[in-house]
Short mmCIF file of C-alpha atoms and ligand atoms in Angstrom, two decimals:
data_model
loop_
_atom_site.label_atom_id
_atom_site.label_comp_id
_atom_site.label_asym_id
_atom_site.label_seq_id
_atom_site.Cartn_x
_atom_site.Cartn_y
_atom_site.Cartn_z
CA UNK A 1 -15.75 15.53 -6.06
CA UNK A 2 -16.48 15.04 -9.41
CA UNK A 3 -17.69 18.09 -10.79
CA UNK A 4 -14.53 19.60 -12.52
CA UNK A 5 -15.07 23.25 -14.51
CA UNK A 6 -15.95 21.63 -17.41
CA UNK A 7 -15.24 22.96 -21.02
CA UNK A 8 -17.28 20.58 -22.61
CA UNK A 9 -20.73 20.90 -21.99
CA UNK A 10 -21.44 17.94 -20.22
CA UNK A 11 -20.12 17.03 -16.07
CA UNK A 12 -17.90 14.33 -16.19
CA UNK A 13 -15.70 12.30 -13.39
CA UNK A 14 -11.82 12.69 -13.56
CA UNK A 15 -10.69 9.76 -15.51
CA UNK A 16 -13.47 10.90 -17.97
CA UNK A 17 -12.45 14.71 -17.71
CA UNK A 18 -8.80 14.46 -18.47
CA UNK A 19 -9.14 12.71 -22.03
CA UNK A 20 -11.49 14.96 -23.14
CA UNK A 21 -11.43 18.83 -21.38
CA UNK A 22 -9.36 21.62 -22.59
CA UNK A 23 -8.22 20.44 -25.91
CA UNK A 24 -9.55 21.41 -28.96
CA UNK A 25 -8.72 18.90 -32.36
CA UNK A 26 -10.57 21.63 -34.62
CA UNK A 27 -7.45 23.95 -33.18
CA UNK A 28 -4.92 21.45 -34.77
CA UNK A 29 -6.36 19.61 -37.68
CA UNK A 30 -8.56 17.48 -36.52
CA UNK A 31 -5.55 15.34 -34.78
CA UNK A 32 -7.27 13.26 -31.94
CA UNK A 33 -4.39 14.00 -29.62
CA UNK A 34 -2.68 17.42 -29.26
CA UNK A 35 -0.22 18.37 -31.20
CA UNK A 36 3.25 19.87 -29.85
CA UNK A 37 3.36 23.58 -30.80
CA UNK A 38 6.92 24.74 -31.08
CA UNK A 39 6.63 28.41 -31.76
CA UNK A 40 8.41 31.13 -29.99
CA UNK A 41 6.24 33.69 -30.91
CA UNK A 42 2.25 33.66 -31.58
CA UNK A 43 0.53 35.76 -34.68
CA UNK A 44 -2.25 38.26 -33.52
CA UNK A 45 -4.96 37.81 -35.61
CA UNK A 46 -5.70 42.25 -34.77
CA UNK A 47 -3.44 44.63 -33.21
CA UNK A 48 -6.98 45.63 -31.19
CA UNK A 49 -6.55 41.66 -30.71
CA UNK A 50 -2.82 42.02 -29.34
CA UNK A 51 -3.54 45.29 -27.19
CA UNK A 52 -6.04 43.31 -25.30
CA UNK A 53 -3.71 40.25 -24.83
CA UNK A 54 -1.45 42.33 -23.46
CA UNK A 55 -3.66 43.89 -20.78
CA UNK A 56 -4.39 40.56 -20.14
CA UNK A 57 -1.45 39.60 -19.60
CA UNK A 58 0.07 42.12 -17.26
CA UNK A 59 -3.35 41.73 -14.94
CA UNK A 60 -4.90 45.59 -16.18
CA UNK A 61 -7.58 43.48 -17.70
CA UNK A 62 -9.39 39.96 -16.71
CA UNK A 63 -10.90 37.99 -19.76
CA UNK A 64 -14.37 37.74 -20.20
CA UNK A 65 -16.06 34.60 -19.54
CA UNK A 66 -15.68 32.47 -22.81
CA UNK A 67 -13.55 35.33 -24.75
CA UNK A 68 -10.66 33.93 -26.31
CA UNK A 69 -7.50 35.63 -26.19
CA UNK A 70 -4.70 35.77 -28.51
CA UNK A 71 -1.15 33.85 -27.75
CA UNK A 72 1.58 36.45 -27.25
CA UNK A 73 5.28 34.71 -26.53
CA UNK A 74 5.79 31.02 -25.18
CA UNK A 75 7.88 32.17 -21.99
CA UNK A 76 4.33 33.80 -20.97
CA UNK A 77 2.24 30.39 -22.03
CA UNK A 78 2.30 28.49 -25.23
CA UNK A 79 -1.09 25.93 -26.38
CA UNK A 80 1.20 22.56 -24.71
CA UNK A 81 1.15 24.37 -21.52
CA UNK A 82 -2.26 25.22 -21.65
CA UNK A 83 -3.34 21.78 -22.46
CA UNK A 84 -1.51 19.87 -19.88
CA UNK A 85 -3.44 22.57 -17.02
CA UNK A 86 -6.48 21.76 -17.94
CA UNK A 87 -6.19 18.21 -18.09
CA UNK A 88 -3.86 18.32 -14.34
CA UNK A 89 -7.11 20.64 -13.11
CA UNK A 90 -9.52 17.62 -12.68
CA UNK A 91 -7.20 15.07 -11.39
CA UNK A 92 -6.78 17.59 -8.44
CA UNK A 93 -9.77 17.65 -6.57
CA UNK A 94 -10.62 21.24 -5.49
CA UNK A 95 -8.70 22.80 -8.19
CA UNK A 96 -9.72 25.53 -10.33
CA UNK A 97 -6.90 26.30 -11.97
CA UNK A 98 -2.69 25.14 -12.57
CA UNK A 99 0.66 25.82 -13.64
CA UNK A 100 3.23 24.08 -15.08
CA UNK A 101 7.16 24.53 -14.65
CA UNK A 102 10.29 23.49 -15.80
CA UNK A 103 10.80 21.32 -12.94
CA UNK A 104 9.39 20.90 -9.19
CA UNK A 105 12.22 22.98 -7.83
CA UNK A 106 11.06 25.87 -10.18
CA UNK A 107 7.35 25.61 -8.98
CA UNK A 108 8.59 25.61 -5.68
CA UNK A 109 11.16 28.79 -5.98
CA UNK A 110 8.41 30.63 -7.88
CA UNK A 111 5.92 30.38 -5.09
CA UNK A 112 8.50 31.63 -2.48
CA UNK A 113 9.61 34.54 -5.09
CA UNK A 114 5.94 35.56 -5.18
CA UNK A 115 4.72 35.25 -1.95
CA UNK A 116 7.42 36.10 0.45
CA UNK A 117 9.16 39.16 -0.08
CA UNK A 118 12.31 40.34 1.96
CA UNK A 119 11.21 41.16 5.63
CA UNK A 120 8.19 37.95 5.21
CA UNK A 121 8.45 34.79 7.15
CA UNK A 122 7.04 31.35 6.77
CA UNK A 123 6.53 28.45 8.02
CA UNK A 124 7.83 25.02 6.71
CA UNK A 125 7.96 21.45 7.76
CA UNK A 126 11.02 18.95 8.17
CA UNK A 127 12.48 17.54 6.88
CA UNK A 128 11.90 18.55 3.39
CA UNK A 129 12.88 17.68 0.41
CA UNK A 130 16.87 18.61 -0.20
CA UNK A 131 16.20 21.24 -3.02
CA UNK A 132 13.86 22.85 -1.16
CA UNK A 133 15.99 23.14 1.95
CA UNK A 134 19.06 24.47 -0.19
CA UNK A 135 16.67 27.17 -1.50
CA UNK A 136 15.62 28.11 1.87
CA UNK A 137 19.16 28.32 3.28
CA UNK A 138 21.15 29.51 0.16
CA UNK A 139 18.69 32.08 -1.52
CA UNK A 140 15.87 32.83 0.71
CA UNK A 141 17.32 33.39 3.96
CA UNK A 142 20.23 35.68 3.02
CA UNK A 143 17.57 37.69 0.81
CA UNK A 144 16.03 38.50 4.14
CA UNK A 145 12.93 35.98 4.26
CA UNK A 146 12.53 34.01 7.68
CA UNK A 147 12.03 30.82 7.32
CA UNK A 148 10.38 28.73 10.67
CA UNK A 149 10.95 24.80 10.76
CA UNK A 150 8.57 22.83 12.32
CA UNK A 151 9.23 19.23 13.02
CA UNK A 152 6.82 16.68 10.55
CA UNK A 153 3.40 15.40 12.31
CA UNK A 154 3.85 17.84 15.15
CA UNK A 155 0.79 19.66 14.87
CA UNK A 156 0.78 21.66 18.32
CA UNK A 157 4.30 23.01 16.93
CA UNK A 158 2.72 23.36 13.71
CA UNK A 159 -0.01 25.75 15.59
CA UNK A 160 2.48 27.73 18.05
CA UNK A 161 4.92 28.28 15.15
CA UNK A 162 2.19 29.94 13.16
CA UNK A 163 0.55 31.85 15.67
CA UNK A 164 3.90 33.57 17.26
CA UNK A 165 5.37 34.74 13.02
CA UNK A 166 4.80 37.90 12.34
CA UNK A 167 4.56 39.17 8.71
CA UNK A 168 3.39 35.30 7.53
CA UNK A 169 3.14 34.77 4.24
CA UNK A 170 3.82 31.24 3.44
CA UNK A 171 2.62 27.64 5.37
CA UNK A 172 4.79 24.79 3.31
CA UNK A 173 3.64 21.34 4.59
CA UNK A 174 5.29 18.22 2.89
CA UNK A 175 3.85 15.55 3.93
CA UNK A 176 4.46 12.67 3.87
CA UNK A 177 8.21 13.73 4.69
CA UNK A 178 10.99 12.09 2.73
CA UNK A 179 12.25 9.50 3.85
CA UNK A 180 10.79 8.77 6.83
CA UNK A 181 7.20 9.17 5.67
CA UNK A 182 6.35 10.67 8.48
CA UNK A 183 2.47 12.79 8.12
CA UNK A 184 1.46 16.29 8.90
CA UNK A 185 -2.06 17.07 9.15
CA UNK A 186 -2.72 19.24 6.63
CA UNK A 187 -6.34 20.47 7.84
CA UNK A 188 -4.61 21.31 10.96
CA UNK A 189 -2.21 23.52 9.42
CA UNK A 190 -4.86 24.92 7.15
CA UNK A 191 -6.72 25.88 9.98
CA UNK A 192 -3.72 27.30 11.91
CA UNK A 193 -3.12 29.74 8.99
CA UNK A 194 -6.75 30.60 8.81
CA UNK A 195 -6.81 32.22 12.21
CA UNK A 196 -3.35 34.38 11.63
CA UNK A 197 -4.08 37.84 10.81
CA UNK A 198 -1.97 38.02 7.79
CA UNK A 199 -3.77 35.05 6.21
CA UNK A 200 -0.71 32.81 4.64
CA UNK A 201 -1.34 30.82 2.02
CA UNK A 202 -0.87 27.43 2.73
CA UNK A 203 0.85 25.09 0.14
CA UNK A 204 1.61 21.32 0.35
CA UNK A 205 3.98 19.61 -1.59
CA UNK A 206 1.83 16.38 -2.75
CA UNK A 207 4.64 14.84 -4.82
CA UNK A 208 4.67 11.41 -2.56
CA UNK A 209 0.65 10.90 -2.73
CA UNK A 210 -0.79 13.27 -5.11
CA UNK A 211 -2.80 13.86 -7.42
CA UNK A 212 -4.20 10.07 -6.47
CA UNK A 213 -3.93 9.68 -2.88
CA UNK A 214 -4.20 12.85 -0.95
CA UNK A 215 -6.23 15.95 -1.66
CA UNK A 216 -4.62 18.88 0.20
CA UNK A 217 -7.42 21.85 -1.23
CA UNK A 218 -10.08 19.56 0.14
CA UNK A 219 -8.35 19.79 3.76
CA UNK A 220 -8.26 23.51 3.34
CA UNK A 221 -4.78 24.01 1.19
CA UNK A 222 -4.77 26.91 -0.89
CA UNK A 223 -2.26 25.27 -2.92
CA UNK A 224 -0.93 21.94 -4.25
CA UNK A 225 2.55 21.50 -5.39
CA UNK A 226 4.31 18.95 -7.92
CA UNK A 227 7.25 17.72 -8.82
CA UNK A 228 5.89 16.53 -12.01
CA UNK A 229 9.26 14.42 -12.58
CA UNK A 230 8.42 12.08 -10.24
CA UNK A 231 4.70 10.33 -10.82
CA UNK A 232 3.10 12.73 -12.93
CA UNK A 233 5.44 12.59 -15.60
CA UNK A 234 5.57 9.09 -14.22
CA UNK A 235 8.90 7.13 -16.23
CA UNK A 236 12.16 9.09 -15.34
CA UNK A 237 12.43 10.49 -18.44
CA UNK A 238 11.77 14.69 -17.88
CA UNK A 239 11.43 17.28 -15.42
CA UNK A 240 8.93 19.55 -14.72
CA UNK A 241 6.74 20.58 -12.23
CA UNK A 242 3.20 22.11 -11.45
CA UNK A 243 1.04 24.21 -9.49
CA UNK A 244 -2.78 23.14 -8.64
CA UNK A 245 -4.89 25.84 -6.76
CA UNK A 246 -8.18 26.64 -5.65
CA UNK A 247 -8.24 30.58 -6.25
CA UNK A 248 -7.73 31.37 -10.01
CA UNK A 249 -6.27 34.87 -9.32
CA UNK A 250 -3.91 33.36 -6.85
CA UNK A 251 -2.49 31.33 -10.23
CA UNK A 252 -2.59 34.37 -11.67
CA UNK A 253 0.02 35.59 -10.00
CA UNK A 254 2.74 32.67 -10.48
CA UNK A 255 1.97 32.28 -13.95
CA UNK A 256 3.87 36.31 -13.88
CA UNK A 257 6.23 35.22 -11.65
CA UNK A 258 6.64 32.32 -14.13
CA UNK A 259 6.67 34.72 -17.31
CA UNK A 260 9.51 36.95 -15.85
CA UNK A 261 11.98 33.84 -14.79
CA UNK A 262 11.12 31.95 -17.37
CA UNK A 263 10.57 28.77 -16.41
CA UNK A 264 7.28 27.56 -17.95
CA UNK A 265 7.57 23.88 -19.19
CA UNK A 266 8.64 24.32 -22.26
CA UNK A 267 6.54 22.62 -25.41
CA UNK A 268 7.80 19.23 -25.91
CA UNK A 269 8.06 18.36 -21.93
CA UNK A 270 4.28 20.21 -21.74
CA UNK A 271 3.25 17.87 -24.24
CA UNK A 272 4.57 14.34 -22.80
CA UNK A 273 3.48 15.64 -19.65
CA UNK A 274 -0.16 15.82 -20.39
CA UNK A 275 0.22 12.30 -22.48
CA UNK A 276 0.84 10.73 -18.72
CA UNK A 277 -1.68 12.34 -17.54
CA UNK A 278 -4.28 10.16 -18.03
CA UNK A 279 -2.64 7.14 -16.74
CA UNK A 280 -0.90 8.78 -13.33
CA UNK A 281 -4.39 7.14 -11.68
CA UNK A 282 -3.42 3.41 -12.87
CA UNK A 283 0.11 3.65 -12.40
CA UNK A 284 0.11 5.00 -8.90
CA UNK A 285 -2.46 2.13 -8.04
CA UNK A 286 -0.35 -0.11 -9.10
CA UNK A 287 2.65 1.04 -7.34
CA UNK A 288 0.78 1.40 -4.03
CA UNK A 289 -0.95 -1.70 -4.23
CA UNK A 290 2.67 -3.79 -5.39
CA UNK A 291 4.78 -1.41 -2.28
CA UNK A 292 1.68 -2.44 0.41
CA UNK A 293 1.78 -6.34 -0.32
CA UNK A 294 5.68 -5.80 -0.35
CA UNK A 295 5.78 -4.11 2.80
CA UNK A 296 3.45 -6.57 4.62
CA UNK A 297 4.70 -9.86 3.42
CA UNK A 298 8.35 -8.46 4.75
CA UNK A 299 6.82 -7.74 8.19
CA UNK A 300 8.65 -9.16 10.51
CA UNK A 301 12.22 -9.80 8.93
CA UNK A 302 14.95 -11.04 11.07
CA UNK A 303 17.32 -8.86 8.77
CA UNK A 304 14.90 -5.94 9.44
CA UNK A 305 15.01 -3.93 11.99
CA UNK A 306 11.86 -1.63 10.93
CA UNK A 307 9.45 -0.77 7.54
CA UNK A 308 8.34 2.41 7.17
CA UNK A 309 5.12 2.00 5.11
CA UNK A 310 1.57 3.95 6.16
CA UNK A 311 0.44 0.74 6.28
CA UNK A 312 2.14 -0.81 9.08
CA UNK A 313 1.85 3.04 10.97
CA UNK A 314 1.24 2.11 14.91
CA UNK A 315 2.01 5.20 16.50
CA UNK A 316 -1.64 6.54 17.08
CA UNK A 317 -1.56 10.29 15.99
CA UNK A 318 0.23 9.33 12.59
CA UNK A 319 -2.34 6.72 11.78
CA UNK A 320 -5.10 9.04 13.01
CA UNK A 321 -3.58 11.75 10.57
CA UNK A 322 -3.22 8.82 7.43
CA UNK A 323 -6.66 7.74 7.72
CA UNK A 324 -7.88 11.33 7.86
CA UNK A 325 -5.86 12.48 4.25
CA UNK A 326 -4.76 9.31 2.35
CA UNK A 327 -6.80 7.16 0.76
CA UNK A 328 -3.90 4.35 -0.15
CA UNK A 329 -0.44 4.04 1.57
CA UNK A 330 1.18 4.90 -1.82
CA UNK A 331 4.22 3.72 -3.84
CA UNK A 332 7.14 4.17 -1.29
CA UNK A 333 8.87 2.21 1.24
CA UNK A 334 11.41 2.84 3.76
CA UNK A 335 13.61 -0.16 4.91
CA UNK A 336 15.27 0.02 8.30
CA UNK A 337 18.45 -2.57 8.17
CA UNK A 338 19.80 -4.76 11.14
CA UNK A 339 24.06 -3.91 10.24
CA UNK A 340 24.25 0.11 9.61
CA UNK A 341 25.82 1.58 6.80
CA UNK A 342 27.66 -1.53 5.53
CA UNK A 343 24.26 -3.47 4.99
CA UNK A 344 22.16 -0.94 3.57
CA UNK A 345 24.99 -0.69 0.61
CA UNK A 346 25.10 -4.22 0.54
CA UNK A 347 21.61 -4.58 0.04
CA UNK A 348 21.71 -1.89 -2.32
CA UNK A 349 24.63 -3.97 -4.39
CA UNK A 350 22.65 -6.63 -4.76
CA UNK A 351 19.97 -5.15 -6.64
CA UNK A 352 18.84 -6.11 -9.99
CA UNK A 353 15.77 -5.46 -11.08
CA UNK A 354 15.59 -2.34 -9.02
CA UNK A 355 18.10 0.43 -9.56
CA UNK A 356 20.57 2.02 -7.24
CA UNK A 357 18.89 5.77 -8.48
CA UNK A 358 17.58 8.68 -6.64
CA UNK A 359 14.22 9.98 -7.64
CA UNK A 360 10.78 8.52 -7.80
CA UNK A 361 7.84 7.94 -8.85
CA UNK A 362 8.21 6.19 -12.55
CA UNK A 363 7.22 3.10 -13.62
CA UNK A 364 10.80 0.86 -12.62
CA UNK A 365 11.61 0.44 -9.13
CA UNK A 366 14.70 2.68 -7.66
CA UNK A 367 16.04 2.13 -4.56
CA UNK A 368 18.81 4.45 -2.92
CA UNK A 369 20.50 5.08 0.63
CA UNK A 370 19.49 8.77 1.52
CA UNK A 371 21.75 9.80 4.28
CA UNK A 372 24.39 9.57 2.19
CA UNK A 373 22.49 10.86 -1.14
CA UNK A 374 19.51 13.05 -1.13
CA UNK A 375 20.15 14.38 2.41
CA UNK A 376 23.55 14.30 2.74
CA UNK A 377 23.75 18.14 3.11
CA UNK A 378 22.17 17.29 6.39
CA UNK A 379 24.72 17.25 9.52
CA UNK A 380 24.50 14.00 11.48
CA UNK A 381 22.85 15.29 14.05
CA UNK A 382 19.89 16.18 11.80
CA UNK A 383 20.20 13.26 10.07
CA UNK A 384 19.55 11.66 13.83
CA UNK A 385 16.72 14.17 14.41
CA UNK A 386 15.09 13.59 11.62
CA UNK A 387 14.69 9.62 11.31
CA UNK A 388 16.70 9.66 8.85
CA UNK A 389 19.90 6.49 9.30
CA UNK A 390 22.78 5.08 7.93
CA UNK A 391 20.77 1.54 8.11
CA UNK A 392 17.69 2.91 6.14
CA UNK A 393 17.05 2.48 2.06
CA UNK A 394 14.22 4.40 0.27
CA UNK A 395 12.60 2.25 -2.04
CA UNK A 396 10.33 3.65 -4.96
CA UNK A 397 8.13 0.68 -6.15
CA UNK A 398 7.37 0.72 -10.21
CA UNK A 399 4.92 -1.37 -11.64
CA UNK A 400 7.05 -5.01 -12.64
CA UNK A 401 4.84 -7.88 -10.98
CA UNK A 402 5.17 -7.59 -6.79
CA UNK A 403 6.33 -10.76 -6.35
CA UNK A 404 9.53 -10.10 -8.46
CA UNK A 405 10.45 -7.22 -6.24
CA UNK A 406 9.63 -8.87 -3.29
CA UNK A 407 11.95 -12.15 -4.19
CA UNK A 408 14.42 -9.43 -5.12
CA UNK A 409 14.43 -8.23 -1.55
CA UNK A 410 14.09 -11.07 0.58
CA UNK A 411 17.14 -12.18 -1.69
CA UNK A 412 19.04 -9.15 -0.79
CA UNK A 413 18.55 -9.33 2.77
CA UNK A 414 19.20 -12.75 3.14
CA UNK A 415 22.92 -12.94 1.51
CA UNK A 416 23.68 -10.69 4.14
C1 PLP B 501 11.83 15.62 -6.57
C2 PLP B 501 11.10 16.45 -5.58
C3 PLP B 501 11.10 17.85 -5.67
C4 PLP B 501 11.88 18.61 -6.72
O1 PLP B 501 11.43 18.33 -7.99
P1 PLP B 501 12.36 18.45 -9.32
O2 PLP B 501 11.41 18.10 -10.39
O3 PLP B 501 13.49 17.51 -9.15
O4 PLP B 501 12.83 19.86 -9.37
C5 PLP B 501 10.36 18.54 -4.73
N1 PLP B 501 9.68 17.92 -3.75
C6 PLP B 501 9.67 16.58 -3.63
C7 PLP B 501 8.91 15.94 -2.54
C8 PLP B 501 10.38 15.80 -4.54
O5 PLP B 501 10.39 14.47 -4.42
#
C-alpha cells in the first residue's frame, strides 16, 4: 500500500507522505515545520462562515470536497491535532482517516462510550492491557454493557463467542497480548464479525506492533487503536493516544464523542506527537532488530527457563498467525526465570542501563516484573491462566547498541 489520500498533488510512499501531507507553511509563516497553535478559541472569518462550521460540526452538514472550514473551539479540534492525523493517516496502511487523544486509555474509553450503549455487548480478548480491563469491570459493566472474554490466539472461541452475543457492537482484539505475547488472528476475528447480523466493528489495539509491524485494516479491522505514549510518541516523555480507521464517518463519530469529554490531545502534546512521527519507522526497526538478536543469542540459557519473543514462536498455530500479520517480531521480550519471584527481582536489581519502569515503547530500554505491576489487579489464578508468572520480566528494548543490553542481561542472570 502506498497510495495514501494525498493532499499534495503528487502519490507518494509513507516515509515520503508523512513529512510532507497535511501541513500547510503558507498557514503559519512560511515556518518549514508546524507551528504549535495555542488558542482556545478560533476567529470566524463570516458568521455565514461560523453557521456552516457549526453544522459541520454537529454532523447536519458534511464538507464539500476541498471546502475549507472555519476552526470553532480546540476541545472540538485545534490545527496541532489536525496535523498530527494527517501525518498518523499514511503510516497506517488502510487508513482514511484518525484521531488523536489525550492518552491511549481515552481513545480506548471513547470507542466503548460510542459504540456500546447500555444493553450492547462485546467481545474482547485476554488478557488485555490493565486499563482497559479496569474500564471494562469498573465503568462499563455496571453501566449495563456485556462484556465477553475470549482467551488470546483462540480463534474457534474467538468465532463461537461472536456468533452466540446478541446486540454486538464491539470486537476488541489486542494482539499481541501483554505480556505473554501471545497472537490473535485478526482476519479471523474480522471475518467472525462480518457474518454477525449486527455487524460490530472490530478494533485492535496495535500498540505492541503498530503502525510498523502489523496492519490490522488490511486484515479486515475497521479500526486501529494507539496508545501513542508508548512508540508513537516514542521517548517516555507524554501521553496520548490515537484512532486510525478505514471509514471516515465512522471517525466522525469519535471525534463527537471526543468533543463532548474532552479529551482531544491537547496542542503542545499534538505537536511533539506529530514531530515523532516521522521517525516511529526507524526507531521501531531498531528496537525489533536489537530485541530479535537479544532474544536469539540468549536461547538456550541455563538461568532461563523460557523467552517469549515471535521469533523463537514453536507452537504451530501462533507462528502460523505471526507470519500471516507481522512483518518483524517487534521491540519486546518476555523472560521466563529459573528461581520464581526472588530471581526475577533480582534480575531486575541488577539493572543498569535498563530501567526498572513500566511502559514501553521509547527509545531507553525498561524492564519490569508484571505480575506484581501492570497486572497485579489480576487474582493468581488469572495470573496462572493467563501466562502470566512470578518468574517472568517484560523487557521493552530501546535503541542503545544490542550488545550492551545483551551483556547487561547475561550479567544479570549470571550473578544469580
Ligand atoms: C499503555 C497501553 C494502553 C494505555 O495507554 P495510555 O497512553 O497509558 O493511556 C493501552 N493499550 C496498550 C497495549 C498499552 O500498552
Amino acid at each position: 500500500m502506498s497510495t495514501p489520500r494525498s493532499k499534495t498533488a503528487y502519490v507518494v510512499r509513507p516515509p515520503t507522505a508523512v513529512l510532507t501531507r497535511g501541513f500547510d507553511p503558507r498557514l503559519s509563516v512560511g515556518s518549514a515545520r508546524p507551528a504549535v497553535f495555542r488558542s482556545s478559541t478560533y476567529v470566524f472569518s463570516s458568521p455565514e462562515a461560523a453557521e456552516r462550521a457549526f453544522a459541520i460540526a454537529l454532523g447536519k452538514a458534511r464538507p464539500a470536497d476541498g471546502e475549507s472550514v472555519d476552526l470553532i473551539y480546540s476541545r472540538l479540534s485545534h490545527p496541532n491535532a489536525e496535523i498530527a492525523e494527517d501525518h498518523l493517516v499514511p503510516l497506517e496502511k488502510g487508513a482514511e482517516s484518525a484521531a488523536v487523544f489525550n492518552s491511549g486509555m481515552a481513545a480506548i474509553s471513547t470507542i466503548f462510550l460510542t459504540l456500546c450503549p447500555p444493553g450492547s455487548s462485546f467481545v474482547y480478548t485476554v488478557p488485555l492491557y490493565g486499563g482497559t480491563q479496569h474500564l471494562i469491570h469498573q465503568l462499563l459493566e455496571p453501566m449495563g454493557v456485556k462484556g465477553i472474554p475470549v482467551m488470546a490466539g483462540d480463534a474457534g472461541a474467538m468465532a463461537l463467542a461472536v456468533a452466540g452475543a446478541r446486540n454486538l457492537r464491539l470486537v476488541l482484539v489486542e494482539s499481541p497480548a501483554n505480556p505473554t505475547l501471545v497472537m490473535t488472528d485478526i482476519a479471523a476475528a474480522a471475518a467472525a464479525a462480518g457474518e454477525h447480523p449486527d455487524r460490530p466493528v472490530v478494533a485492535v489495539d496495535n500498540t505492541f506492533m503498530g503502525p510498523t509491524f502489523q496492519h490490522p485494516l488490511v486484515l479486515g479491522a475497521d479500526l486501529s487503536v494507539y496508545s501513542a505514549t508508548k512508540y508513537l510518541g516514542g521517548f517516555s516523555d507524554m501521553l496520548g493516544g490515537a484512532v486510525l480507521g478505514r471509514d471516515p464517518e465512522l471517525l466522525v463519530r469519535l471525534r463527537g464523542t471526543r468533543a463532548i469529554l474532552g479529551n482531544i490531545l491537547q496542542p503542545d502534546e499534538a505537536w511533539m506527537l506529530d514531530g515523532r512521527l516521522p521517525t516511529v519507522g526507524l526507531r521501531m526497526n531498531r528496537q525489533s532488530k536489537n530485541a530479535q538478536r537479544i532474544a536469539e543469542a540468549l536461547q538456550g540459557h541455563p538461568r532461563l527457563r523460557r523467552i517469549i519473543y515471535p521469533s523463537l514462536f514453536t507452537d504451530p498455530e501462533q507462528v502460523r498467525i505471526r507470519d500471516a500479520q507481522c512483518s518483524y517480531p517487534g521491540g519486546i521480550l518476555s523472560l521466563v526465570l529459573e528461581g520464581g519471584k526472588r530471581a526475577a527481582f533480582d534480575f531486575l536489581r541488577r539493572l543498569r542501563i535498563a530501567k526498572n519502569a513500566v511502559s514501553l515503547g521509547g527509545v531507553e530500554t525498561l524492564a519490569c516484573h508484571p505480575a506484581t505491576t501492570t497486572h497485579s489487579e489480576m487474582s493468581d489464578e488469572e495470573l496462572v491462566r493467563y501466562g502470566v508468572g512470578q518468574d517472568l520480566v517484560r523487557i521493552s528494548v530501546g535503541i542503545e547498541h544490542w550488545r550492551d543490553l545483551l551483556a547487561e542481561i547475561r550479567g544479570a542472570l549470571d550473578e544469580s
